[in-house]
C-alpha cells in the first residue's frame, strides 16, 4: 500500500505494478475525503483511532493513532489483495466485482467477457476434463488464477493447486462431475444473469398501448361526435330546404295515419325512417321493385292501406345529394296527371329516400321489350301512352311555372298506373330554365346514350329540343317495340332511328309498326313519328312550341 507519487493525495494498492485500488480518508479540519472519486477510510476518531494528514514545504504524510486506550490499530492487506482493519474487511476487489466496489479500479477484460459473469464456489464435486496447471514457480495466488481464467476465453473453471490458495489450474471443458467428500474448492464460471425486468417492460408496453388506445378512442369519439353534429346540422338544413310547408307523417296508437292520407293533400310529407322500415318489411327482397341510377326501389304499404313506392338513394349510386334535392324540390312543385306524384321524403343520417305514389304496372319498358307482355299493348294503348307522355312534356316545357328539361326521358322512366296511363318519373337529372331562358350549355352531360340529341351529347347544348329528341326515340320504340340501341334487324346494322329513316325514304314507313292480329299503324307515312328525330346536330327542325302534340292528336284514327 503506497501513497500515490503522482500529483494528488490518495492511497493506492498495486497489483503487478498496476493500480488495483485507490482511496483516502477524512482529515481533521474539514472531514473531506480525498480523492473525491476514491474510497474514504472510515473515521473512527473518538472511538478507536484517528487519521492525521500532515503537509509542509518538504513533505506530505499521514499518521494515525489510537484513542480511548484501544489496541493499536493495524491496516493489513492479505494475499488476495483485501484491505482489513483488524478483522474488519474494508476493501475487497476482484476483477469481477471491481465495477461495483468503491475505490476498485475497473480491470480490462477481453471481448468474450463482455457479459456480467460470476464464479460459483464448489467443494462437493470432483471434475474431470481438460485441465491446465501453471508452474509453481509463478507463485500465482487465487486472484492471479481468477485473472488468468477470465483472460482465457476457453476457461470455464479454476482452482488453486495447493491448499493454501497458491498455484493455479484452469479447465476449458468439463465433461463429467463426480460427488466427493474431500473435493478441493473449484470456482465455476457462470453467466450472471441480470435481474429479469421483462415484467417492467411489459407493464410499460401495455400501459403505453392502453394510453394510445384510450387517446385513439377519445379522438375517434370526438371526431364521430363532431361528424354527427355536422351531419345533423346539414340534415336539418336539408329538411328545411326540402320541406318548406311539409307536414310530418305520424302514426297514432291505433296504427292509423294522421294528417297524411296521401290522397287528398298536395303537401309534401316528411316520413320517419321507422315508418318506411315497417312499410317495406325491412326493405325485403320480396318488396323490391327494381333498381335504377338513383338506387333500389321498394314497394311499401302505409298503416292506412295506401301503397307507396320508395326510392332509396344508394351509396354506390352515380347520383347523389344534388340529384336527390333536385328531384324532391322540383317534382313537389309540379302537378300534372302525366307526372308521377311525390308524396314525401325521408332523411335520417345516411338514409335518403323519396316516397311516391305506387304504380302497379311498374315501368313501360317491362311491357314494351318483353317478348310476351308487349302484346298486351295494343295500338290504342300505345297511342294513349304516346299522347300522355306528350301532354306531360308540354306541361314541363310550356305550362309549368318554370321551364323544365327532363334530360333522361326513356321507357324505364315512364311509369304506368292500373289503367296503363303514363307517368313521367325520375327528375334527378332535370334542368330548370327561367321564364326567359330557352337554351343553355353544360359541361355535365347526363342521361342515357341513344336517347340524347346530337347537339346535347356532343356539345352540351340543353334546350326543350333535348327532350323532344328523346320523345321521338321513345315514340319509335313504342311503335316498333324495339330498343333504339339494340340491333334487331338482320338486314341492317343500323340503330332504330336510322333504320326508321331508311324505311321512310323507301316509302315503307308502316314497316316500323307492330303487327299482330290486325293491329297495325294505319298511317303509312307518319311525319309526326320521325319529325322529332330529324335535324342532325342542330336540332332546329324539331318543333319547340308544343304544336307537335296537335300532330299526335290529329293522327288518331
XYZ file of C-alpha atoms in Angstrom, residues 24 61 79-80 83 86 145 178 203 206 245 284 302 304 366 402 425 445 481 553:
20
model
C -8.207 8.329 1.049
C 2.390 12.298 5.003
C -2.649 -12.264 -0.185
C -5.944 -11.814 -2.019
C -7.666 -4.462 2.978
C -8.231 -5.792 12.433
C -5.637 -17.607 -11.105
C -18.450 -36.770 -9.537
C -46.220 -3.049 -17.924
C -49.240 -2.461 -22.047
C -94.580 23.693 -45.614
C -87.211 -7.137 -48.006
C -98.700 2.532 -45.051
C -103.872 3.398 -43.737
C -91.267 -4.069 -68.800
C -90.676 27.214 -64.815
C -90.734 9.971 -63.403
C -73.782 15.761 -69.830
C -91.474 -2.496 -79.733
C -103.910 14.128 -81.602
